Amino acid sequence: MIKNILILILCSSLSFALPTSNMKYSIEIEVYDTNDNGSAVDFGKRLSEKIEANFSSLKSQVGTMKEKLTVTEQDLAATKKDLASTKGDLDSLREVVSRMKNMTETMAQELMEARKELHNQISTNTENINRYSLKGKYCFLANGDCPVGFTRTTAGIYAINNWSAGSIVKGTFGSSSITCHKTCGQSPPWNADMTLVVCCN
């Protein structure tokens, strides 16, 4: 009766799965016939030793799995920390981009207003130029080269006799001038030179 019970136990498949793993562990147990030079006690002893050895191996495997699970949890925590830091950086970058966008829009608006103001000033200056432009033929004192459309002309009176040296006031206005004839002195003759340079159209 004992033999039949032991054989029934041995023929049963001892298998189970860890709750934290998809791996399935099985315990394979050899079947011994109690009629072959052995008693039921010896058979039970060998069975107990075999089960103990299998469970020791299984315990070692479970310990290894726990260590791997601990490492995986630590890696997951580090990854979550990195993700949080990355999210913070992205939020800061979004804020910077938003500020730059606002600044760009403000600058674009200011440029539009400056362009409009410049256009108004050009229009006003053009109207003033057209309003005050002199028409017809005329001349004006030159100051260097004459503008386009005008001809430079030089004329003068030289050795003009004066009453005294105090009657001559030297001066330069543009390219024209009034000076003493040759050298200015305290004795006669007190002569002066007058040179006029004009631009005429």
Short mmCIF file of C-alpha atoms in Angstrom, two decimals:
data_model
loop_
_atom_site.label_atom_id
_atom_site.label_comp_id
_atom_site.label_asym_id
_atom_site.label_seq_id
_atom_site.Cartn_x
_atom_site.Cartn_y
_atom_site.Cartn_z
CA MET A 1 0.00 0.00 0.00
CA ILE A 2 2.88 2.37 0.81
CA LYS A 3 4.58 1.55 -2.51
CA ASN A 4 1.44 2.40 -4.48
CA ILE A 5 1.12 5.76 -2.71
CA LEU A 6 4.80 6.65 -3.33
CA ILE A 7 4.62 5.70 -7.00
CA LEU A 8 1.45 7.80 -7.37
CA ILE A 9 3.28 10.80 -5.90
CA LEU A 10 6.31 10.30 -8.13
CA CYS A 11 4.24 9.95 -11.26
CA SER A 12 2.60 13.29 -10.59
CA SER A 13 4.25 16.28 -12.33
CA LEU A 14 5.45 18.84 -9.78
CA SER A 15 5.43 22.13 -11.66
CA PHE A 16 4.55 25.75 -10.88
CA ALA A 17 5.21 29.31 -12.15
CA LEU A 18 6.63 32.24 -10.19
CA PRO A 19 4.14 35.09 -9.83
CA THR A 20 6.75 37.66 -10.98
CA SER A 21 8.07 35.68 -13.95
CA ASN A 22 6.81 34.04 -17.10
CA MET A 23 9.26 31.13 -16.54
CA LYS A 24 7.78 27.84 -15.44
CA TYR A 25 9.81 25.62 -13.13
CA SER A 26 9.36 21.84 -13.01
CA ILE A 27 10.74 19.32 -10.57
CA GLU A 28 11.60 16.02 -12.16
CA ILE A 29 11.74 13.12 -9.70
CA GLU A 30 13.09 9.68 -10.52
CA VAL A 31 10.84 6.71 -9.83
CA TYR A 32 12.26 3.91 -7.70
CA ASP A 33 10.72 0.50 -7.28
CA THR A 34 10.67 -0.48 -3.63
CA ASN A 35 10.89 -4.15 -4.55
CA ASP A 36 14.45 -3.72 -5.97
CA ASN A 37 16.74 -4.27 -3.04
CA GLY A 38 15.30 -1.49 -0.97
CA SER A 39 12.72 -0.81 1.62
CA ALA A 40 10.00 1.78 1.71
CA VAL A 41 12.09 3.74 4.21
CA ASP A 42 15.08 3.88 1.86
CA PHE A 43 12.81 4.92 -0.98
CA GLY A 44 11.33 7.72 1.12
CA LYS A 45 14.80 8.92 2.11
CA ARG A 46 15.99 9.08 -1.48
CA LEU A 47 12.79 10.83 -2.44
CA SER A 48 13.26 13.42 0.33
CA GLU A 49 16.88 14.08 -0.71
CA LYS A 50 15.86 14.50 -4.33
CA ILE A 51 13.06 16.94 -3.45
CA GLU A 52 15.37 18.93 -1.15
CA ALA A 53 18.01 19.20 -3.89
CA ASN A 54 15.43 20.38 -6.41
CA PHE A 55 14.01 22.98 -4.05
CA SER A 56 17.51 24.23 -3.18
CA SER A 57 18.18 24.77 -6.90
CA LEU A 58 14.83 26.45 -7.29
CA LYS A 59 15.52 28.72 -4.30
CA SER A 60 18.84 29.76 -5.85
CA GLN A 61 17.09 30.57 -9.14
CA VAL A 62 14.45 32.60 -7.31
CA GLY A 63 17.20 34.55 -5.52
CA THR A 64 18.88 35.33 -8.84
CA MET A 65 15.56 36.51 -10.28
CA LYS A 66 15.03 38.78 -7.26
CA GLU A 67 18.47 40.34 -7.76
CA LYS A 68 17.74 40.95 -11.44
CA LEU A 69 14.36 42.41 -10.51
CA THR A 70 16.04 44.76 -8.02
CA VAL A 71 18.50 45.94 -10.67
CA THR A 72 15.64 46.42 -13.13
CA GLU A 73 13.69 48.48 -10.58
CA GLN A 74 16.77 50.65 -9.96
CA ASP A 75 17.24 51.18 -13.70
CA LEU A 76 13.55 52.06 -14.01
CA ALA A 77 13.84 54.61 -11.19
CA ALA A 78 16.90 56.18 -12.87
CA THR A 79 15.05 56.29 -16.18
CA LYS A 80 12.06 57.99 -14.54
CA LYS A 81 14.42 60.56 -12.99
CA ASP A 82 16.05 61.23 -16.37
CA LEU A 83 12.64 61.59 -17.98
CA ALA A 84 11.59 64.09 -15.31
CA SER A 85 14.78 66.09 -15.88
CA THR A 86 14.24 65.97 -19.65
CA LYS A 87 10.66 67.15 -19.19
CA GLY A 88 11.93 70.08 -17.10
CA ASP A 89 14.42 70.98 -19.83
CA LEU A 90 11.68 70.80 -22.47
CA ASP A 91 9.44 73.06 -20.39
CA SER A 92 12.27 75.60 -20.05
CA LEU A 93 12.93 75.41 -23.79
CA ARG A 94 9.24 75.97 -24.55
CA GLU A 95 9.30 79.05 -22.31
CA VAL A 96 12.39 80.44 -24.09
CA VAL A 97 10.82 79.79 -27.50
CA SER A 98 7.63 81.50 -26.37
CA ARG A 99 9.55 84.59 -25.20
CA MET A 100 11.54 84.70 -28.45
CA LYS A 101 8.31 84.43 -30.42
CA ASN A 102 6.82 87.35 -28.50
CA MET A 103 10.00 89.41 -29.01
CA THR A 104 9.98 88.62 -32.73
CA GLU A 105 6.35 89.67 -33.06
CA THR A 106 7.07 92.90 -31.14
CA MET A 107 10.10 93.69 -33.33
CA ALA A 108 8.11 92.99 -36.49
CA GLN A 109 5.40 95.38 -35.32
CA GLU A 110 7.97 98.07 -34.48
CA LEU A 111 9.62 97.64 -37.90
CA MET A 112 6.25 98.01 -39.61
CA GLU A 113 5.59 101.22 -37.69
CA ALA A 114 9.10 102.56 -38.43
CA ARG A 115 8.66 101.76 -42.12
CA LYS A 116 5.33 103.56 -42.16
CA GLU A 117 6.84 106.60 -40.40
CA LEU A 118 9.78 106.68 -42.83
CA HIS A 119 7.39 106.50 -45.78
CA ASN A 120 5.41 109.42 -44.36
CA GLN A 121 8.59 111.47 -43.86
CA ILE A 122 9.76 110.79 -47.41
CA SER A 123 6.36 111.81 -48.75
CA THR A 124 6.41 114.99 -46.67
CA ASN A 125 9.96 115.90 -47.72
CA THR A 126 9.13 115.25 -51.37
CA GLU A 127 6.14 117.58 -51.11
CA ASN A 128 8.30 120.28 -49.48
CA ILE A 129 10.97 119.96 -52.17
CA ASN A 130 8.39 120.26 -54.90
CA ARG A 131 6.77 123.21 -53.13
CA TYR A 132 9.95 125.22 -52.64
CA SER A 133 11.77 124.30 -55.84
CA LEU A 134 12.79 127.39 -57.79
CA LYS A 135 11.70 127.44 -61.39
CA GLY A 136 13.21 129.48 -64.16
CA LYS A 137 16.74 130.87 -64.64
CA TYR A 138 18.77 131.99 -61.61
CA CYS A 139 22.26 132.05 -60.09
CA PHE A 140 23.61 131.59 -56.54
CA LEU A 141 26.98 131.94 -54.92
CA ALA A 142 29.07 128.83 -55.32
CA ASN A 143 30.68 126.87 -52.51
CA GLY A 144 32.87 124.40 -54.33
CA ASP A 145 31.51 122.54 -57.33
CA CYS A 146 28.14 123.46 -58.80
CA PRO A 147 25.29 120.92 -58.79
CA VAL A 148 24.22 119.11 -61.93
CA GLY A 149 22.53 121.43 -64.41
CA PHE A 150 24.41 124.56 -63.25
CA THR A 151 27.51 126.18 -64.68
CA ARG A 152 30.28 127.67 -62.51
CA THR A 153 31.23 131.25 -63.40
CA THR A 154 33.98 133.38 -61.82
CA ALA A 155 34.12 137.22 -62.03
CA GLY A 156 35.91 139.96 -60.05
CA ILE A 157 37.03 143.52 -59.60
CA TYR A 158 40.67 144.03 -58.63
CA ALA A 159 42.77 146.92 -57.31
CA ILE A 160 39.71 148.85 -56.14
CA ASN A 161 40.80 152.15 -54.63
CA ASN A 162 39.58 152.88 -51.10
CA TRP A 163 39.74 155.89 -48.78
CA SER A 164 41.75 154.12 -46.12
CA ALA A 165 42.97 150.74 -44.91
CA GLY A 166 39.94 150.58 -42.57
CA SER A 167 37.60 150.65 -45.54
CA ILE A 168 38.63 147.09 -46.45
CA VAL A 169 37.04 144.23 -44.48
CA LYS A 170 38.41 140.92 -45.63
CA GLY A 171 36.09 137.93 -45.82
CA THR A 172 35.29 134.66 -47.58
CA PHE A 173 31.78 133.45 -48.37
CA GLY A 174 31.81 130.09 -50.13
CA SER A 175 34.13 130.31 -53.09
CA SER A 176 33.81 134.15 -53.25
CA SER A 177 35.99 136.60 -51.30
CA ILE A 178 37.01 140.23 -50.59
CA THR A 179 40.70 140.75 -49.84
CA CYS A 180 43.42 143.39 -50.01
CA HIS A 181 45.11 143.88 -53.37
CA LYS A 182 48.51 142.25 -53.01
CA THR A 183 49.34 143.09 -49.34
CA CYS A 184 47.36 145.05 -46.80
CA GLY A 185 49.29 148.02 -45.42
CA GLN A 186 48.97 151.18 -43.34
CA SER A 187 49.95 153.53 -46.20
CA PRO A 188 48.29 154.19 -49.55
CA PRO A 189 47.30 152.94 -51.94
CA TRP A 190 44.53 151.08 -50.14
CA ASN A 191 43.32 148.81 -52.92
CA ALA A 192 41.05 145.78 -52.59
CA ASP A 193 40.11 142.76 -54.70
CA MET A 194 36.57 141.27 -54.91
CA THR A 195 36.05 137.82 -56.48
CA LEU A 196 32.60 136.36 -57.10
CA VAL A 197 32.04 132.67 -58.00
CA VAL A 198 28.47 131.76 -58.93
CA CYS A 199 26.49 128.81 -60.25
CA CYS A 200 23.91 129.56 -62.96
CA ASN A 201 21.50 127.33 -64.84
#
